mmCIF file of C-alpha atoms in Angstrom:
data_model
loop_
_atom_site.group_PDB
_atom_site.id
_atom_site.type_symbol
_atom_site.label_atom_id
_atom_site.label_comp_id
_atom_site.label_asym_id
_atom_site.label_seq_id
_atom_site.Cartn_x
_atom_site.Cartn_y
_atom_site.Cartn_z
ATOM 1 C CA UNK A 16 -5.616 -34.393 -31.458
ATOM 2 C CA UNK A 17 -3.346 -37.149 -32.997
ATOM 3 C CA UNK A 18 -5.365 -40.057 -34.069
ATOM 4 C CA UNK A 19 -4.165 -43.694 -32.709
ATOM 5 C CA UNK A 20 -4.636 -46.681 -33.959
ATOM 6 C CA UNK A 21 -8.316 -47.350 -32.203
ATOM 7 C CA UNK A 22 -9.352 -43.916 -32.708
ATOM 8 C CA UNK A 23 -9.120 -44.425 -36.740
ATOM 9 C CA UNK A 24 -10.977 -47.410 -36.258
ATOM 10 C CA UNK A 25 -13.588 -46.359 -34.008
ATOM 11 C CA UNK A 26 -13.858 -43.428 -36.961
ATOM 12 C CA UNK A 27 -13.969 -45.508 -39.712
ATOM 13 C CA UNK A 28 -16.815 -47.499 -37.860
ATOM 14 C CA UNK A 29 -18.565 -45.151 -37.049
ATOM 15 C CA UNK A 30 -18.757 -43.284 -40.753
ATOM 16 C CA UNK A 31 -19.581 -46.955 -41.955
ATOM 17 C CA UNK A 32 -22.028 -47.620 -39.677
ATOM 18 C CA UNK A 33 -23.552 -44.168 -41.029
ATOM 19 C CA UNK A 34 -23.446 -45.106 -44.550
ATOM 20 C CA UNK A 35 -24.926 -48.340 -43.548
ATOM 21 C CA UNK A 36 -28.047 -46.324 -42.027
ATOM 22 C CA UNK A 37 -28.505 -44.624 -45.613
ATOM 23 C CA UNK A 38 -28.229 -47.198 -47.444
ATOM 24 C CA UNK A 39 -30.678 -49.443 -45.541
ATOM 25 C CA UNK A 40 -33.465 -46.772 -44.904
ATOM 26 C CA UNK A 41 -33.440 -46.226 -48.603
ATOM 27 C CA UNK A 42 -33.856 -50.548 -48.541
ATOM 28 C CA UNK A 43 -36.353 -50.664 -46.340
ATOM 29 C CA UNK A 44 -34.956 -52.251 -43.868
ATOM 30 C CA UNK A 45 -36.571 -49.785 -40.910
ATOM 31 C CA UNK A 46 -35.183 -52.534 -37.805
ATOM 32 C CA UNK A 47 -31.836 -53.080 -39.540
ATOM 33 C CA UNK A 48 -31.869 -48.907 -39.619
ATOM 34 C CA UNK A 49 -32.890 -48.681 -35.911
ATOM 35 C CA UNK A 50 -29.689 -50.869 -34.923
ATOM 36 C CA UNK A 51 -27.360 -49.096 -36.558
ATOM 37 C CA UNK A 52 -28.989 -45.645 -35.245
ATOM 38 C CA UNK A 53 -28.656 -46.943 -31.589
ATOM 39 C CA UNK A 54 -25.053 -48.237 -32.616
ATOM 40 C CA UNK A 55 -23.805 -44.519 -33.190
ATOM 41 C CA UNK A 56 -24.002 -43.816 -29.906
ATOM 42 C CA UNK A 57 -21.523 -46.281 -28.313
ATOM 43 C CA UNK A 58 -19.172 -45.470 -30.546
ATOM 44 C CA UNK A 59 -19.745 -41.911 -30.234
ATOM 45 C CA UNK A 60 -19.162 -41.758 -26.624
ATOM 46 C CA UNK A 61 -16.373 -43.755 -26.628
ATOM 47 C CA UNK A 62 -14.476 -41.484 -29.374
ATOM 48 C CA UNK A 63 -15.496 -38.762 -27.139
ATOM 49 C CA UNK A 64 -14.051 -40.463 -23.575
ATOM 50 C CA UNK A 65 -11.065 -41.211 -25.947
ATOM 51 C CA UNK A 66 -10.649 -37.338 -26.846
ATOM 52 C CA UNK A 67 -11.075 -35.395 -23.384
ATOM 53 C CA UNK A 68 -8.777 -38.445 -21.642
ATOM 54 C CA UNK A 69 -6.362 -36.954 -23.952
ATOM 55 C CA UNK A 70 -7.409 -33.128 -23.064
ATOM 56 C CA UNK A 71 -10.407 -31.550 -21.789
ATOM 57 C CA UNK A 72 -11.159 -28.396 -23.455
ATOM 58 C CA UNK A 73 -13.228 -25.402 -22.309
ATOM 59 C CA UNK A 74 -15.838 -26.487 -25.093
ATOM 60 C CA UNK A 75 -16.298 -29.887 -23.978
ATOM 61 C CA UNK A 76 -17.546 -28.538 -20.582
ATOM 62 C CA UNK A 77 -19.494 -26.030 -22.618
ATOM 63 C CA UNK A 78 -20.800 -28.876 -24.161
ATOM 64 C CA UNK A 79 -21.459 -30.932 -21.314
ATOM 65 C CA UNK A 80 -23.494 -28.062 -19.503
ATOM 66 C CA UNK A 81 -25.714 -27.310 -22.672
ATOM 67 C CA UNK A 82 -26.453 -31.011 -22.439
ATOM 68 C CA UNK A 83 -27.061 -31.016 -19.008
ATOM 69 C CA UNK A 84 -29.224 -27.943 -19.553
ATOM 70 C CA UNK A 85 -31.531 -29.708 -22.245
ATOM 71 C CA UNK A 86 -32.253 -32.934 -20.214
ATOM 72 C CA UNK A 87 -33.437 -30.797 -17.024
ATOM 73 C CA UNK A 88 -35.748 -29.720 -19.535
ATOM 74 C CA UNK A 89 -36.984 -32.634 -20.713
ATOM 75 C CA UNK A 90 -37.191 -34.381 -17.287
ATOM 76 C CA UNK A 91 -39.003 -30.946 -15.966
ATOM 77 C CA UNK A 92 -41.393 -31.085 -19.013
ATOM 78 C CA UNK A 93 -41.962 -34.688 -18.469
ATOM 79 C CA UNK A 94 -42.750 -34.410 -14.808
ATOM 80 C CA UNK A 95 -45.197 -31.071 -15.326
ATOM 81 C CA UNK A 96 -47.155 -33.188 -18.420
ATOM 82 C CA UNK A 97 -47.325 -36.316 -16.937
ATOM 83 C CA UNK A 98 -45.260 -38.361 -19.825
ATOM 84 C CA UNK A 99 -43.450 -41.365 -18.762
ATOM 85 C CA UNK A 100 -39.991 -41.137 -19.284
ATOM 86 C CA UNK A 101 -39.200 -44.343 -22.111
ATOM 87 C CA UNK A 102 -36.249 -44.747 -24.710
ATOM 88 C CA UNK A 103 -38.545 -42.932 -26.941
ATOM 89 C CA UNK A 104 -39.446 -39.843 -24.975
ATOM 90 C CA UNK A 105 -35.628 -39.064 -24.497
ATOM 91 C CA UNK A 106 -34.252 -40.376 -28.339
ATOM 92 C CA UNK A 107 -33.939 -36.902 -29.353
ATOM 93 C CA UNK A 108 -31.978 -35.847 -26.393
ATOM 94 C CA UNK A 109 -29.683 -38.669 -26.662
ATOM 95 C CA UNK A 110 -29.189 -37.823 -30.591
ATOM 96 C CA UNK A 111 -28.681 -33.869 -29.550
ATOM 97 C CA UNK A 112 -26.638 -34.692 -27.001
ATOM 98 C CA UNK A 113 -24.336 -37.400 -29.416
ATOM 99 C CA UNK A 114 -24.335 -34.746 -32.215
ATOM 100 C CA UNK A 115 -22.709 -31.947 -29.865
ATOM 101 C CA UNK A 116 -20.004 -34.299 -28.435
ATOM 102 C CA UNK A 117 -19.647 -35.686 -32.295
ATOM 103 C CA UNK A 118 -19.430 -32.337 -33.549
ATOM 104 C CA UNK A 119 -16.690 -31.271 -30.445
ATOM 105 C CA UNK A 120 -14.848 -34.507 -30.763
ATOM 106 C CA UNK A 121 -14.290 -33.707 -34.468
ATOM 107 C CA UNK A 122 -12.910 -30.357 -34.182
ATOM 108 C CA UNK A 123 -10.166 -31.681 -31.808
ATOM 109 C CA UNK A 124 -9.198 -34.232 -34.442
ATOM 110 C CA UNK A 125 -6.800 -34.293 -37.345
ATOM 111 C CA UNK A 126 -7.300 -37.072 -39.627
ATOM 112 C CA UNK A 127 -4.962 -37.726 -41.941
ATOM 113 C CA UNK A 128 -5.148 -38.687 -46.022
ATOM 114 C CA UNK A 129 -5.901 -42.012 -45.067
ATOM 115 C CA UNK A 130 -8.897 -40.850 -43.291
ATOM 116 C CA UNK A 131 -9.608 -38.838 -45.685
ATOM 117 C CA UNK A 132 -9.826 -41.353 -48.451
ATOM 118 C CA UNK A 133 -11.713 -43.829 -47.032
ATOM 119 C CA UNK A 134 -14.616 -41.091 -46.201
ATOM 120 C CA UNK A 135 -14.355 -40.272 -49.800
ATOM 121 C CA UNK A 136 -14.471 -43.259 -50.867
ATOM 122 C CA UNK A 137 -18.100 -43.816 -48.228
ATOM 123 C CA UNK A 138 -19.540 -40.931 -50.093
ATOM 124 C CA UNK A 139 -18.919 -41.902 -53.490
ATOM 125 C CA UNK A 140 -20.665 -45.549 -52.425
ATOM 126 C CA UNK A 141 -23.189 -43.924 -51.214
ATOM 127 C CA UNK A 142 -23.529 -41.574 -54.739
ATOM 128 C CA UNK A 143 -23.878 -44.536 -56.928
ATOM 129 C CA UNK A 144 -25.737 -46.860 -54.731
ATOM 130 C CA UNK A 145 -28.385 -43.529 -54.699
ATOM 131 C CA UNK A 146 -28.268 -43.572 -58.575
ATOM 132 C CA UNK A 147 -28.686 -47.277 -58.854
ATOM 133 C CA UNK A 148 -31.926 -47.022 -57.066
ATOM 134 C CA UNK A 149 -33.315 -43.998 -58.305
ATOM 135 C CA UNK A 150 -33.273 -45.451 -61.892
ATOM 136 C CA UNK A 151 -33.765 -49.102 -60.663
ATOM 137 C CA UNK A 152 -36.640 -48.558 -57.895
ATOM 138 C CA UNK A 153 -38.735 -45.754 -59.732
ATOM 139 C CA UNK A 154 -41.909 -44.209 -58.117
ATOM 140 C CA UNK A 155 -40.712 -46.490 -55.083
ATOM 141 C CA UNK A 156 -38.513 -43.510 -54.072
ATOM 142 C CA UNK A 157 -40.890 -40.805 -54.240
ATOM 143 C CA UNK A 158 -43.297 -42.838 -51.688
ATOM 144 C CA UNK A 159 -44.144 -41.114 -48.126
ATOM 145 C CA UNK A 160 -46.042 -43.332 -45.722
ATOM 146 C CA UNK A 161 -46.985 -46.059 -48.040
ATOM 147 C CA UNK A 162 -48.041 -43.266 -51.087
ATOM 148 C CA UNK A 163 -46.169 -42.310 -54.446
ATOM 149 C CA UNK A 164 -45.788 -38.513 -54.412
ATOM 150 C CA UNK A 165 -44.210 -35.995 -56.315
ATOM 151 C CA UNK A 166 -41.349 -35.377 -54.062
ATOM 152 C CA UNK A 167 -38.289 -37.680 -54.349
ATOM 153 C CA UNK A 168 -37.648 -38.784 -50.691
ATOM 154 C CA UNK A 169 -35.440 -41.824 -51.163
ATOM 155 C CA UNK A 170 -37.018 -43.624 -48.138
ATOM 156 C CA UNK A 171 -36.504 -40.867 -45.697
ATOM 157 C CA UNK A 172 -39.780 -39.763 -43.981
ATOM 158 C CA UNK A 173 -40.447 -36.237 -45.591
ATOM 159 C CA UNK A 174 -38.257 -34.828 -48.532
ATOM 160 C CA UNK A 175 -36.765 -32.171 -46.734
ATOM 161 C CA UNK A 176 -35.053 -34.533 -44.748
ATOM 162 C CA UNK A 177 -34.247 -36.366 -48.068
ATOM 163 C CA UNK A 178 -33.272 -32.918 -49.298
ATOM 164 C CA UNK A 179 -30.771 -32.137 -46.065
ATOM 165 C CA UNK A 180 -28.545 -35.201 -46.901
ATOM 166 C CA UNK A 181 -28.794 -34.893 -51.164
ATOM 167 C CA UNK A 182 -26.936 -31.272 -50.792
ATOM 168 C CA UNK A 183 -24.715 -32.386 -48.402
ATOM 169 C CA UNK A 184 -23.423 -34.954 -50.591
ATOM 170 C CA UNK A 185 -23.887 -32.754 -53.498
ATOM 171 C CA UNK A 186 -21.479 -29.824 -51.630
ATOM 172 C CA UNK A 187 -19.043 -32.429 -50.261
ATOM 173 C CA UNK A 188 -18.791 -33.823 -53.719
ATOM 174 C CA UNK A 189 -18.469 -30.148 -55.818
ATOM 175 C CA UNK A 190 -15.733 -29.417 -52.954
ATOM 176 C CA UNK A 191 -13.662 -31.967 -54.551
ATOM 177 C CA UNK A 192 -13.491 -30.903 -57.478
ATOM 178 C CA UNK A 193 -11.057 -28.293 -56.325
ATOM 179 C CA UNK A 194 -8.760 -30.921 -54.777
ATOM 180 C CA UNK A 195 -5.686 -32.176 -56.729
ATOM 181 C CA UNK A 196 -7.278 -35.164 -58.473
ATOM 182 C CA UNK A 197 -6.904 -36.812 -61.571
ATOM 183 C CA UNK A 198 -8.693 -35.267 -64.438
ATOM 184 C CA UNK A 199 -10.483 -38.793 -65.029
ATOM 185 C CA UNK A 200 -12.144 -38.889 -61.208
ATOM 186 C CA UNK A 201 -13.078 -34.579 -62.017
ATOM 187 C CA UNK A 202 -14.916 -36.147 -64.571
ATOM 188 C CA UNK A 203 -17.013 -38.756 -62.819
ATOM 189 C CA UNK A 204 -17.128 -36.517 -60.069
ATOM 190 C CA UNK A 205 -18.732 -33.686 -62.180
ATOM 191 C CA UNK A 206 -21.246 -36.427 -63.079
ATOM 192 C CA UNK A 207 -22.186 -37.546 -59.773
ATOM 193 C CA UNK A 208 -22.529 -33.753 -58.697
ATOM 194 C CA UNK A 209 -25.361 -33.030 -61.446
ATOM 195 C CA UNK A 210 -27.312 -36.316 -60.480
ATOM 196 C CA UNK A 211 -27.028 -34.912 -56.926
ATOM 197 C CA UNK A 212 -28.395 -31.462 -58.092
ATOM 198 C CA UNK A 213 -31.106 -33.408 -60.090
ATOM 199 C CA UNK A 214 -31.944 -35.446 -56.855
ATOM 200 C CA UNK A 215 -32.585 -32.592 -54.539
ATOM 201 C CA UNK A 216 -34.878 -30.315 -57.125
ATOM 202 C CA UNK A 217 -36.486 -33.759 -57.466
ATOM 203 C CA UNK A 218 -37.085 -33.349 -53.411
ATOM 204 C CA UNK A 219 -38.757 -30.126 -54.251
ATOM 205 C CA UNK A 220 -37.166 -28.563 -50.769
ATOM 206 C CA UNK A 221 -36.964 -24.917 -51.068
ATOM 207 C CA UNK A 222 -34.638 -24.669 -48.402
ATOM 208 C CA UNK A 223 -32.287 -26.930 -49.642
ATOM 209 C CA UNK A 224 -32.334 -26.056 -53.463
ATOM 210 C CA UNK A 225 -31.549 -22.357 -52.007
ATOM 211 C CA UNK A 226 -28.885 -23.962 -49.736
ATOM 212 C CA UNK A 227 -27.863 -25.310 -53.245
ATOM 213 C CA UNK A 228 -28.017 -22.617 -55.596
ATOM 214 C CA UNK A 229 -25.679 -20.173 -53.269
ATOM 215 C CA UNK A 230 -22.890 -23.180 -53.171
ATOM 216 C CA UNK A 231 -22.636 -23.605 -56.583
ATOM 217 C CA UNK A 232 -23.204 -19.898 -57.243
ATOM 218 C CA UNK A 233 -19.905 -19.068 -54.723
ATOM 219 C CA UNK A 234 -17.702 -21.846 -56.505
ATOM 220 C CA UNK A 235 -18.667 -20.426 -60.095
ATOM 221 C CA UNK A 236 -17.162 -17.067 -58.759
ATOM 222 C CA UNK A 237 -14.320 -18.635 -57.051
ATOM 223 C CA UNK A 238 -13.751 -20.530 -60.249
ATOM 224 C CA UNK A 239 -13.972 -17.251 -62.620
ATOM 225 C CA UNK A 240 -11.748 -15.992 -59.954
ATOM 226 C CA UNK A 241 -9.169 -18.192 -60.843
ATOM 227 C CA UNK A 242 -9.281 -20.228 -57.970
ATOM 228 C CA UNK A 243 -8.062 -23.660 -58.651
ATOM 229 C CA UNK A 244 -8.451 -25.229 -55.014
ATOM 230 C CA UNK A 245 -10.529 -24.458 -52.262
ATOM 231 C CA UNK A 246 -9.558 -25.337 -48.644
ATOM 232 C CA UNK A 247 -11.968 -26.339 -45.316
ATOM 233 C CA UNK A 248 -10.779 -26.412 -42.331
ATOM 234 C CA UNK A 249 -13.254 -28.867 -40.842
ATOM 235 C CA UNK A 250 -15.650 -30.932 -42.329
ATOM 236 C CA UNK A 251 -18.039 -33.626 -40.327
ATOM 237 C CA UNK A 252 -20.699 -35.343 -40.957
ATOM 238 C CA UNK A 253 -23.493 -36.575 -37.957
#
């Protein structure tokens, strides 16, 4: 799918409005946080209305039935248990049901270096700004429910979920140092990837240091292989 004009912006706000959500959980800022949360999923919807106006694929049905499928569920488990159905009984529905049509949106699009760019340029703000606070806000960042810990959770709730995001930025951010940059950004690159690294053993996640030590265990061999670039054919972020 050829992006328009209103689909790169919707894009572009929506990946801002993400970065926006990191940086002010990370703040503090838990209502600021909630707002942009509940803002994904306009623009979500729309990119989605946007995509299957243009086509409607197989998947998106397939989509739309495993949806459909997961709130009959959670209607039937609300009626046998008694729960009133409120925003906050249904929140993770709505946030499964934005990440599938996110996710199937996605693979339909072709961005374009522009795009591309600009997302980069998102993660490495978000890098730094991580950095900045780690060394500038101290224990503050290892706190969970009001207590300094040993595990570095960056203002998420628990430090896996700290740990999820850290090696996602940390793989995104190793990927590029296959792409055809200048040797100067390799360098700062290569710099932000071992803070990244250093962040999620902080977290202490197993899963995620695992998660971690394959990646950079498959680019070392791709790298003694001789590889020089490494190509994805789809990479999104919810």
């Amino acid at each position: 799918m050829e992006l328009k004009r209103i689909d790169t912006i919707l894009l572009k706000s929506l990946y801002a409005v993400a970065a926006g959500i990191v940086i002010t959980q990370v703040l503090g800022f838990d209502d600021v946080t909630s707002i942009l949360f509940l803002l994904t999923f306009p623009l979500t919807m729309v990119l989605w209305i946007r995509s299957v106006r243009k086509k409607l694929h197989a998947m998106d049905l397939l989509v739309l039935g495993t949806v459909a499928l997961a709130a009959i569920s959670v209607l039937l488990n609300a009626m046998f248990t008694g729960t009133p159905i409120r925003f906050p009984y249904v929140k993770k529905l709505i946030m499964f049901a934005m990440s599938l049509l996110f996710l199937q949106t996605a693979n339909k699009m072709r961005v374009d270096q522009g795009m591309m760019r600009y997302v980069n340029g998102l993660l490495d703000i978000l890098t730094v700004f991580l950095i900045v606070m780690y060394f500038g806000a101290g224990q503050q960042m290892y706190m969970i429910s009001g207590r300094v810990t040993k595990y570095l959770t960056f203002g998420f709730s628990n430090p896996n979920l700290a740990g999820m995001f850290l090696v996602c930025l940390y793989m995104l951010t190793v990927y590029r140092l296959f792409s055809r940059e200048k040797a100067g950004m390799k360098v700062v690159h290569v710099a932000m990837a071992m803070f990244l690294a250093w962040f999620v053993l902080a977290t202490q996640s197993r899963n995620c240091l695992l998660i971690m030590a394959l990646y950079t265990a498959v680019c070392a061999w791709l790298i003694f292989r001789g590889r020089k670039n490494m190509r994805i054919g789809k990479v999104a972020a919810t």
